[in-house]
């Protein structure tokens, strides 16, 4: 690029916008649907049953151990499709850039998006860039929307029953702690990388093996506790967790203790949380563990008839407590 | 809402995020696909040929004569689908809110989105909200992605030929001038409203009447000149315009003269620019004029063999000049 920083004119729809598209975006995402650079991508699907999702990403800092905003913007949206039982296929990307952003930052983020999309076979087919004045945004915000084709998976969405079992694909809280540490807010260095990555390989393996999965989530903001509370809220059943079964890295555990945080409320960006029909959990665990990202998978609890509408956790010392909906100190800009 | 301003906690995935969804977003956009509030919307299309697009909206001010950021976010994305020959069907919405935003502002914007989407029969099926600290965004940014089903319109995309005719559905530059005026940057009050609105009714009417439309655009950032330059760049044909035929409101014309702007480079947000096969222009004009938003439609020029790759304009006094790609003073945050 002839400029080394983003100027307001990169967003005005003229020559500089064009050069941004031609020199940065188009080379990274080249594919037949994107090629015409028209107002919308024209796509041919092989199914009429689709999933459609969107997320905006405002994570601070832009780069953190284990990932960056670009990787997050691709895998975060792909994960939302995967947990709804859809094969991630197409992405849109909307960039909001702050005037003065280093061109090299944009270039690194775009390269990271390209690698992430390619690893899943997803195509970025349509995009948009806006530039706002200094201090009207913080470096770079990215919105992605995703389109996927739904798998024919009869168990998915079936009514939950007491005895159904709950699994998590690995350690919880890694993303939350790694982003907080990267901000320097912890005043201590913690050897934890974000888990930012795709859950699709695990979902696909469960599907192919015919596991009777009833429900899946990707526990991001609000963490494990947030996702499970949303599940049972207003329902006539509950979730019971076993604290000792929930995988947490020792470094995350001690950082949480020092900071008064609970890893069950921290964001994850590459973990699969799933409920399978009674008797299917051991098979599901074996399949998930065969995938590198799922090697720490555990069966962490299950659906219970009581208490209704609640998530309870059996603690290491044998007591139980209610794990409520997240409330209190927010952790802004974690994703 | 119990709060009258947006707090950081409205973006943390917990109780306040949930209350925002349940009290503001869900009531406005209620529909079966949105109802489960899951990670992705599950949709059944009636076609496998679709169009997919995205745009982020950062317009300043949020409210301006003739529209607001919400109306723009719906019609802008719907227009991108329509001009690609697709019926606008589904929308996603990603909100980035600045801490301290008045809840009433969000409520007004969301109501405006609801009305706009409803007027087109579009359904908002998936969304996301992030909150960033004060001065890390400017009030509210909205990204929408849109999905549409492609019309079977054989002429669309066919090679352009000299003699093909160009129409615009009404006066140009209204949006650009109305937003500049609303910012108070002009130091004068100008009685111009933004044209922010849908082009789909005009597109649908042309399609139903069997008009042989070859190309359509919605000339937003970069204006008429930007859209036409993108069309002919690197092509072995050009565009010739007749200045006296291009509809411009007298108030826009005089504001442009006072400010040294050219209305042909100003953003429009509800204008259809289209090229029809030779001999079809009178019919197209009649059909577009039957729709209220198209009542000032004019045939403004056509495709020529020379000069290649250029847009030339025959001026009122009989000379010709090249209308280049937009470059120079940017008008940031116009959409």
XYZ file of C-alpha atoms in Angstrom:
670
model
C 0.000 0.000 0.000
C 1.160 3.500 -0.734
C -0.121 4.704 2.679
C 1.121 3.228 5.945
C -1.875 4.434 7.951
C -5.613 4.386 7.373
C -6.962 7.747 6.228
C -10.551 8.944 6.266
C -10.458 8.783 2.464
C -10.008 4.980 2.641
C -13.687 4.927 3.573
C -15.148 7.353 1.045
C -15.904 4.913 -1.759
C -13.320 6.411 -4.103
C -9.787 5.583 -5.196
C -8.371 4.791 -1.765
C -11.312 2.538 -0.859
C -10.714 0.790 -4.138
C -6.987 0.394 -3.438
C -7.753 -1.080 -0.014
C -10.038 -3.629 -1.660
C -7.649 -4.416 -4.478
C -4.430 -4.517 -2.468
C -5.520 -5.958 0.880
C -8.943 -7.586 0.838
C -9.253 -9.119 -2.616
C -5.829 -10.860 -2.617
C -6.511 -12.356 0.818
C -9.981 -13.646 0.091
C -9.878 -14.317 -3.638
C -12.670 -16.668 -4.692
C -15.155 -16.745 -7.562
C -18.086 -15.337 -5.563
C -16.033 -12.392 -4.291
C -14.359 -11.651 -7.586
C -16.904 -9.293 -9.156
C -16.701 -6.947 -6.104
C -20.349 -6.160 -6.621
C -22.949 -4.984 -4.105
C -23.821 -8.533 -3.056
C -22.321 -11.987 -3.597
C -24.350 -14.376 -5.741
C -24.224 -17.875 -4.289
C -25.551 -21.278 -5.192
C -26.306 -23.438 -2.165
C -26.753 -27.186 -2.235
C -29.519 -27.039 0.358
C -32.450 -24.802 1.256
C -32.046 -25.455 4.993
C -29.577 -22.940 6.265
C -28.284 -21.270 9.390
C -27.511 -17.541 9.470
C -25.707 -15.689 12.250
C -23.785 -12.526 13.038
C -21.380 -11.187 15.658
C -19.385 -8.002 16.012
C -15.888 -8.214 17.454
C -14.396 -5.381 19.512
C -11.772 -7.314 21.496
C -9.064 -5.282 23.200
C -6.173 -5.704 22.591
C -6.396 -6.575 18.892
C -3.638 -9.191 19.277
C -3.473 -11.529 22.296
C -1.742 -14.830 23.048
C -3.352 -17.509 20.900
C -5.253 -15.209 18.576
C -6.326 -11.821 17.339
C -9.528 -10.035 16.360
C -9.437 -11.496 12.841
C -9.103 -15.110 13.932
C -11.848 -14.497 16.486
C -14.141 -12.921 13.879
C -13.913 -15.988 11.658
C -14.001 -18.779 14.244
C -16.510 -17.021 16.499
C -19.079 -16.825 13.730
C -18.214 -20.268 12.331
C -18.711 -21.698 15.834
C -22.172 -20.139 16.098
C -23.123 -21.972 12.905
C -21.494 -25.258 13.943
C -23.281 -25.446 17.308
C -26.599 -24.929 15.548
C -25.782 -28.037 13.502
C -24.707 -26.269 10.321
C -21.608 -26.673 8.182
C -19.917 -23.226 8.018
C -19.710 -22.158 4.371
C -19.801 -18.421 3.684
C -18.740 -15.299 5.542
C -19.298 -11.577 5.202
C -16.958 -9.078 6.846
C -17.664 -5.468 7.778
C -14.691 -3.445 8.997
C -14.950 -0.226 10.996
C -11.492 1.330 11.096
C -10.202 4.224 13.155
C -8.417 6.927 11.200
C -4.685 6.466 11.814
C -4.807 2.670 12.175
C -1.487 1.190 11.070
C -1.890 -0.435 7.667
C 0.307 -3.249 8.948
C -2.221 -3.994 11.715
C -5.009 -4.293 9.159
C -2.809 -6.454 6.961
C -1.981 -8.836 9.840
C -5.636 -9.096 10.875
C -6.744 -9.799 7.317
C -4.046 -12.473 6.905
C -5.215 -14.086 10.097
C -8.820 -14.090 8.833
C -7.692 -15.671 5.590
C -5.867 -18.492 7.369
C -8.791 -19.129 9.716
C -11.368 -19.170 6.915
C -9.199 -21.406 4.778
C -8.685 -23.915 7.593
C -12.464 -24.427 7.665
C -13.013 -24.242 3.916
C -15.160 -21.130 4.458
C -15.305 -18.460 1.781
C -15.438 -14.764 2.556
C -17.737 -13.564 -0.205
C -18.816 -10.015 0.630
C -17.477 -7.141 2.687
C -17.530 -3.471 3.545
C -15.138 -0.945 5.060
C -15.915 2.256 6.917
C -13.415 4.685 8.398
C -14.274 6.960 11.338
C -12.306 9.808 12.862
C -9.725 9.303 15.614
C -11.334 8.452 18.948
C -14.636 7.582 17.256
C -13.612 3.903 17.317
C -10.754 1.960 18.900
C -8.431 0.785 16.102
C -10.555 -1.882 14.433
C -13.981 -3.428 14.888
C -15.059 -6.349 12.713
C -18.519 -7.719 12.104
C -18.891 -11.077 10.431
C -22.093 -12.778 9.365
C -22.038 -16.448 8.502
C -24.072 -18.804 6.382
C -24.075 -22.549 6.774
C -25.974 -25.559 5.508
C -27.794 -27.547 8.131
C -26.858 -31.138 8.751
C -29.642 -33.716 8.819
C -29.247 -34.614 12.500
C -32.563 -35.859 13.897
C -31.566 -35.797 17.584
C -30.586 -32.100 17.520
C -33.248 -29.945 19.129
C -35.124 -32.919 20.611
C -36.590 -32.321 24.076
C -34.088 -32.687 26.895
C -34.748 -35.361 29.539
C -33.361 -36.020 32.999
C -30.420 -38.356 32.502
C -29.147 -36.613 29.366
C -25.438 -35.966 29.779
C -23.355 -32.821 29.439
C -19.825 -32.594 28.039
C -17.319 -29.818 27.568
C -14.549 -30.252 25.032
C -11.726 -28.867 27.204
C -10.513 -26.371 29.782
C -12.715 -23.357 30.488
C -11.814 -19.680 30.899
C -8.642 -19.684 28.779
C -9.828 -16.947 26.409
C -11.052 -14.633 29.161
C -7.865 -14.880 31.205
C -5.531 -14.585 28.208
C -7.232 -11.373 27.014
C -7.217 -9.850 30.506
C -3.540 -10.753 30.853
C -2.722 -9.266 27.443
C -4.282 -5.962 28.553
C -1.861 -5.785 31.425
C -4.811 -5.452 33.811
C -3.676 -8.382 35.911
C -0.234 -7.004 36.765
C 1.049 -10.535 36.454
C 2.144 -12.676 33.560
C 0.095 -15.801 33.085
C 1.167 -18.562 30.717
C -2.302 -19.027 29.180
C -3.199 -18.784 25.526
C -6.686 -18.115 24.209
C -8.502 -21.217 22.956
C -9.714 -19.193 19.943
C -10.385 -21.903 17.365
C -13.019 -23.884 15.491
C -15.474 -26.325 17.069
C -16.626 -27.558 13.664
C -14.168 -30.511 13.526
C -15.652 -31.842 16.774
C -19.231 -31.243 15.659
C -18.587 -32.961 12.337
C -17.009 -35.978 14.051
C -19.984 -36.366 16.414
C -22.381 -36.107 13.491
C -20.502 -38.626 11.382
C -20.365 -41.077 14.256
C -24.139 -40.808 14.677
C -23.953 -39.585 18.280
C -27.388 -38.520 19.526
C -26.496 -34.926 20.352
C -29.520 -32.891 21.479
C -28.025 -29.446 22.137
C -24.715 -27.661 21.545
C -23.307 -24.262 22.482
C -20.087 -22.376 22.205
C -19.828 -20.764 25.670
C -18.399 -17.309 24.890
C -19.450 -14.174 26.831
C -21.014 -15.282 30.085
C -19.046 -18.538 29.960
C -20.267 -22.002 30.828
C -22.564 -20.596 33.522
C -24.170 -18.124 31.110
C -24.813 -20.725 28.407
C -26.336 -23.256 30.810
C -28.517 -20.688 32.567
C -29.897 -19.563 29.216
C -30.657 -23.186 28.423
C -32.687 -23.982 31.527
C -34.246 -20.575 32.247
C -38.040 -20.961 32.320
C -37.707 -24.729 31.626
C -39.132 -27.518 33.761
C -35.726 -29.106 34.297
C -32.288 -28.141 35.501
C -28.580 -28.829 35.066
C -26.352 -30.460 37.678
C -22.598 -29.999 37.326
C -19.704 -31.719 39.107
C -17.061 -29.134 39.897
C -14.258 -31.693 40.069
C -15.009 -32.830 36.515
C -14.830 -29.385 34.890
C -11.391 -28.950 33.327
C -9.665 -25.706 34.317
C -5.973 -24.984 33.755
C -4.085 -24.481 37.030
C -2.837 -21.096 35.773
C -6.416 -19.982 35.028
C -7.570 -21.277 38.383
C -4.929 -19.366 40.312
C -5.418 -16.170 38.283
C -9.147 -16.408 39.001
C -8.530 -16.912 42.677
C -6.211 -13.916 42.832
C -8.734 -11.735 40.979
C -11.956 -12.951 42.529
C -13.194 -14.302 39.182
C -14.908 -17.600 38.503
C -13.641 -19.528 35.445
C -17.172 -20.813 34.834
C -18.231 -17.260 33.908
C -15.241 -16.487 31.680
C -15.414 -16.448 27.903
C -14.234 -19.366 25.803
C -13.709 -19.095 22.063
C -13.189 -22.657 20.912
C -14.992 -24.904 23.335
C -17.921 -27.142 22.567
C -20.538 -27.624 25.251
C -22.985 -30.378 24.346
C -25.802 -32.457 25.723
C -26.204 -36.007 24.483
C -28.937 -38.552 25.082
C -28.518 -40.812 28.129
C -25.931 -43.508 27.437
C -24.151 -41.624 24.654
C -21.660 -39.645 26.719
C -18.766 -42.103 26.773
C -18.889 -42.459 22.995
C -19.101 -38.680 22.544
C -16.134 -38.131 24.878
C -14.013 -40.649 22.971
C -14.822 -39.019 19.625
C -14.156 -35.484 20.845
C -10.868 -36.527 22.482
C -9.593 -37.856 19.166
C -9.449 -34.247 17.949
C -6.512 -32.196 19.228
C -8.692 -29.304 20.468
C -10.885 -31.797 22.333
C -8.200 -33.839 24.077
C -9.285 -32.597 27.528
C -12.980 -33.330 26.968
C -14.911 -34.361 30.069
C -18.426 -35.416 31.018
C -19.215 -32.660 33.506
C -22.810 -33.227 34.535
C -26.270 -33.687 33.134
C -29.916 -32.780 33.011
C -31.933 -33.232 36.197
C -35.633 -32.953 36.995
C -34.944 -30.687 40.000
C -34.321 -27.930 40.763
C -36.149 -26.619 37.709
C -34.809 -23.669 35.772
C -31.532 -23.699 37.690
C -27.922 -24.733 37.260
C -26.519 -26.322 40.418
C -22.986 -27.384 41.008
C -21.725 -30.083 43.338
C -18.539 -28.649 44.796
C -15.268 -30.481 45.422
C -16.020 -30.605 49.128
C -19.397 -32.240 48.539
C -21.789 -29.319 48.965
C -23.985 -27.854 46.238
C -24.591 -24.270 45.204
C -26.588 -22.493 42.563
C -24.623 -21.199 39.623
C -26.644 -18.098 38.677
C -26.897 -16.038 35.523
C -23.798 -13.809 35.109
C -24.301 -10.441 36.782
C -21.945 -8.025 38.398
C -18.563 -6.808 37.225
C -18.582 -6.859 33.436
C -15.482 -7.763 31.472
C -15.948 -5.489 28.488
C -14.418 -6.101 25.092
C -13.480 -9.700 25.726
C -14.568 -10.668 22.185
C -35.937 -0.519 30.582
C -34.733 -0.075 34.136
C -31.643 1.820 32.907
C -31.881 4.992 30.849
C -28.347 4.738 29.493
C -26.299 1.908 28.033
C -23.842 0.439 30.536
C -20.810 -1.721 29.818
C -22.679 -4.586 31.479
C -25.295 -4.479 28.686
C -22.600 -6.114 26.559
C -21.275 -8.782 28.920
C -23.608 -11.626 27.994
C -25.345 -11.644 31.374
C -28.568 -10.303 32.829
C -28.430 -6.849 31.299
C -27.607 -8.214 27.822
C -30.572 -10.494 28.243
C -32.847 -7.617 29.313
C -31.765 -5.597 26.286
C -32.688 -8.519 24.036
C -35.958 -9.238 25.785
C -37.142 -5.657 26.259
C -35.865 -3.902 23.131
C -34.774 -6.236 20.355
C -37.100 -9.214 20.625
C -40.361 -7.186 20.835
C -39.338 -5.099 17.805
C -38.304 -7.960 15.587
C -40.460 -10.820 16.832
C -40.678 -13.605 14.243
C -40.482 -17.389 14.368
C -36.860 -17.610 13.213
C -35.679 -15.066 15.803
C -37.750 -16.464 18.652
C -35.360 -19.098 20.027
C -32.631 -16.427 20.495
C -30.079 -19.095 19.700
C -26.569 -18.717 18.281
C -27.808 -18.753 14.687
C -31.181 -18.510 12.976
C -32.408 -21.637 11.212
C -34.062 -20.750 7.930
C -35.801 -22.566 5.149
C -35.348 -20.908 1.769
C -37.472 -21.556 -1.270
C -34.479 -21.312 -3.596
C -30.817 -22.314 -3.612
C -29.806 -19.242 -5.637
C -29.187 -16.484 -3.176
C -27.521 -13.124 -2.765
C -25.591 -12.249 0.404
C -24.296 -8.817 1.361
C -23.127 -6.728 4.302
C -22.600 -3.072 5.210
C -21.666 -1.265 8.381
C -23.351 2.058 9.142
C -21.552 4.813 11.034
C -23.522 7.848 9.827
C -23.145 11.052 11.823
C -25.502 12.385 13.078
C -27.568 9.332 14.005
C -30.794 11.180 13.076
C -31.020 13.376 9.982
C -33.856 14.807 7.869
C -35.515 11.908 6.065
C -33.942 9.111 8.059
C -31.661 7.755 10.733
C -28.971 5.105 11.100
C -31.545 2.351 11.641
C -33.565 3.094 8.522
C -30.298 3.368 6.589
C -29.035 0.028 7.949
C -32.131 -1.783 6.711
C -32.684 -0.082 3.363
C -28.971 0.184 2.544
C -28.492 -3.556 2.803
C -31.853 -4.353 1.196
C -30.875 -2.103 -1.726
C -27.599 -3.988 -2.211
C -29.613 -7.185 -2.591
C -32.243 -5.618 -4.855
C -29.730 -4.200 -7.336
C -28.122 -7.622 -7.632
C -31.529 -8.920 -8.712
C -32.518 -10.521 -5.426
C -35.677 -10.225 -3.350
C -34.616 -8.995 0.130
C -35.709 -11.576 2.720
C -33.590 -11.838 5.851
C -31.424 -9.481 7.870
C -28.864 -9.798 10.624
C -27.998 -6.835 12.842
C -24.833 -6.274 14.858
C -24.881 -3.269 17.200
C -21.771 -1.633 18.628
C -22.901 0.772 21.346
C -20.929 3.400 23.210
C -21.217 3.273 26.982
C -23.566 6.064 28.033
C -25.736 5.961 24.895
C -29.249 7.088 25.765
C -31.553 4.096 25.878
C -34.140 6.253 24.130
C -31.798 6.700 21.160
C -31.394 2.940 20.830
C -35.134 2.480 21.169
C -35.862 5.020 18.409
C -33.280 3.461 16.090
C -34.644 -0.033 16.671
C -38.226 1.155 16.028
C -37.074 2.720 12.813
C -35.392 -0.547 11.757
C -38.557 -2.457 12.536
C -40.688 -0.155 10.373
C -38.215 -0.267 7.507
C -37.879 -4.064 7.591
C -41.638 -4.512 7.841
C -42.278 -2.233 4.858
C -40.197 -4.630 2.736
C -41.430 -7.831 4.333
C -37.859 -8.539 5.514
C -37.295 -10.449 8.721
C -34.497 -9.641 11.145
C -33.536 -13.119 12.283
C -30.224 -12.865 14.133
C -28.312 -10.192 15.996
C -25.556 -9.262 18.386
C -24.774 -6.366 20.718
C -21.407 -5.177 21.957
C -20.774 -2.256 24.281
C -17.466 -0.363 24.294
C -16.192 2.303 26.671
C -16.892 6.011 26.198
C -14.913 7.469 23.294
C -14.160 3.997 21.907
C -17.121 4.392 19.530
C -19.425 7.261 18.591
C -22.899 6.512 20.011
C -24.026 3.664 17.769
C -22.652 1.699 14.840
C -24.815 -0.902 13.111
C -23.799 -3.688 10.782
C -26.450 -5.486 8.800
C -26.000 -8.481 6.543
C -28.761 -9.416 4.141
C -29.943 -12.523 2.386
C -32.142 -12.547 -0.659
C -33.441 -14.983 -3.229
C -32.382 -14.287 -6.774
C -34.960 -13.494 -9.402
C -34.823 -15.438 -12.663
C -33.990 -12.434 -14.853
C -32.077 -13.572 -17.930
C -30.997 -10.109 -19.138
C -29.284 -9.225 -15.834
C -25.522 -9.506 -16.128
C -25.577 -9.809 -19.925
C -22.723 -8.043 -21.714
C -23.241 -4.309 -22.156
C -23.342 -2.938 -25.695
C -23.076 0.544 -27.157
C -26.629 1.840 -27.402
C -27.728 0.397 -24.063
C -29.452 3.130 -22.081
C -28.896 4.461 -18.566
C -31.601 5.647 -16.175
C -31.606 7.109 -12.706
C -34.768 6.904 -10.629
C -34.660 10.456 -9.278
C -32.673 13.430 -8.008
C -29.055 12.811 -7.005
C -27.105 13.996 -3.961
C -30.040 14.395 -1.572
C -28.640 12.052 1.078
C -25.157 13.564 1.040
C -26.384 17.146 1.358
C -28.999 16.363 3.997
C -26.439 14.630 6.237
C -23.904 17.437 5.818
C -26.610 19.974 6.622
C -27.718 17.999 9.686
C -24.143 18.132 11.000
C -24.244 21.884 10.908
C -21.106 21.883 8.748
C -22.746 23.960 6.056
C -23.622 26.929 8.273
C -26.832 27.218 6.301
C -30.157 25.509 6.487
C -31.085 23.578 3.376
C -34.577 22.225 2.831
C -33.399 18.794 1.613
C -34.346 15.443 3.064
C -32.326 12.273 2.595
C -33.725 9.908 -0.025
C -33.062 6.994 2.364
C -35.517 4.353 1.154
C -35.965 1.089 -0.688
C -35.279 0.523 -4.389
C -36.882 -2.930 -4.297
C -40.371 -1.717 -5.380
C -38.804 -0.275 -8.557
C -36.691 -3.368 -9.194
C -39.682 -5.643 -8.711
C -41.813 -3.576 -11.093
C -39.136 -3.686 -13.816
C -38.789 -7.438 -13.353
C -42.524 -8.076 -13.481
C -42.871 -5.987 -16.627
C -40.139 -8.038 -18.300
C -37.858 -5.047 -18.938
C -34.466 -6.198 -20.231
C -32.367 -4.688 -17.449
C -28.664 -5.577 -17.761
C -27.136 -3.829 -14.755
C -28.332 -2.035 -11.615
C -26.630 -0.141 -8.821
C -27.564 1.853 -5.786
C -25.128 4.805 -6.026
C -24.199 5.390 -2.369
C -20.662 6.457 -1.320
C -18.915 7.874 -4.375
C -22.272 8.756 -5.923
C -23.320 8.397 -9.533
C -19.775 9.092 -10.719
C -18.280 6.425 -8.457
C -20.753 3.728 -9.495
C -20.330 4.398 -13.214
C -16.536 4.568 -13.035
C -16.466 1.207 -11.262
C -18.663 -0.168 -14.022
C -16.503 0.850 -16.974
C -13.033 0.679 -15.389
C -10.867 -1.701 -17.431
C -13.778 -2.324 -19.838
C -13.707 -1.836 -23.595
C -16.616 0.614 -23.524
C -17.604 3.810 -21.793
C -20.552 5.778 -20.453
C -21.810 9.061 -21.882
C -24.017 11.222 -19.685
C -26.115 14.287 -20.510
C -25.778 16.784 -17.677
C -29.078 18.493 -18.464
C -30.928 15.186 -18.065
C -29.586 14.351 -14.601
C -32.170 15.360 -12.001
C -30.740 17.505 -9.185
C -32.845 19.465 -6.711
C -32.233 23.216 -6.978
C -31.423 23.329 -3.233
C -28.817 20.569 -3.658
C -27.394 22.292 -6.702
C -26.964 25.604 -4.917
C -25.536 24.011 -1.764
C -23.027 22.159 -3.959
C -22.076 25.349 -5.753
C -21.540 27.182 -2.481
C -19.420 24.341 -1.101
C -17.481 23.362 -4.191
C -19.073 19.916 -4.253
C -20.409 18.036 -7.251
C -23.805 16.335 -6.751
C -22.683 13.534 -9.063
C -20.196 12.437 -6.382
C -22.574 12.682 -3.423
C -24.142 9.679 -1.734
C -27.694 8.580 -2.484
C -29.533 6.081 -0.337
C -32.633 5.238 -2.306
C -31.844 5.754 -5.952
C -31.785 3.115 -8.635
C -29.243 3.460 -11.413
C -29.864 0.977 -14.198
C -28.812 0.076 -17.702
C -31.379 -1.419 -20.032
C -31.023 -2.926 -23.495
C -31.338 -0.507 -26.417
C -34.979 0.391 -27.012
C -36.166 -0.448 -23.495
C -35.519 2.888 -21.805
C -38.887 4.574 -22.413
C -40.724 1.564 -21.021
C -38.400 1.381 -18.010
C -38.852 5.114 -17.314
C -42.629 4.792 -17.434
C -42.602 1.854 -14.997
C -40.223 3.507 -12.544
C -42.209 6.752 -12.626
C -45.352 4.916 -11.558
C -43.685 4.383 -8.162
C -43.654 7.405 -5.861
C -39.883 7.207 -5.174
C -39.243 7.025 -8.931
C -41.439 9.896 -10.071
C -38.415 11.958 -11.186
C -36.827 9.119 -13.167
C -34.880 10.193 -16.235
C -32.930 8.585 -19.067
C -29.550 10.218 -18.445
C -27.190 8.673 -20.968
C -25.956 5.359 -22.248
C -23.159 3.011 -23.136
C -20.747 4.143 -25.850
C -17.900 2.422 -27.671
C -15.537 5.346 -27.011
C -13.805 6.563 -24.952
C -13.223 3.154 -23.389
C -13.063 2.784 -19.629
C -14.264 6.338 -19.055
C -17.357 8.223 -18.031
C -17.840 11.405 -20.044
C -20.457 14.017 -19.547
C -21.912 16.393 -22.104
C -22.331 19.647 -20.243
C -25.247 22.053 -20.439
C -23.202 24.399 -22.579
C -22.386 21.647 -25.069
C -18.830 20.718 -24.104
C -17.755 17.352 -22.737
C -15.576 16.477 -19.786
C -14.372 13.320 -18.130
C -16.109 12.421 -14.894
C -13.286 10.663 -13.002
C -13.253 8.243 -10.095
C -13.960 10.069 -6.819
C -10.766 11.318 -5.214
C -9.970 14.242 -3.018
C -11.842 15.608 -0.039
C -13.574 12.692 1.658
C -16.971 13.085 3.261
C -16.589 10.696 6.158
C -19.467 8.994 7.928
C -22.058 9.801 5.298
C -23.578 6.313 5.678
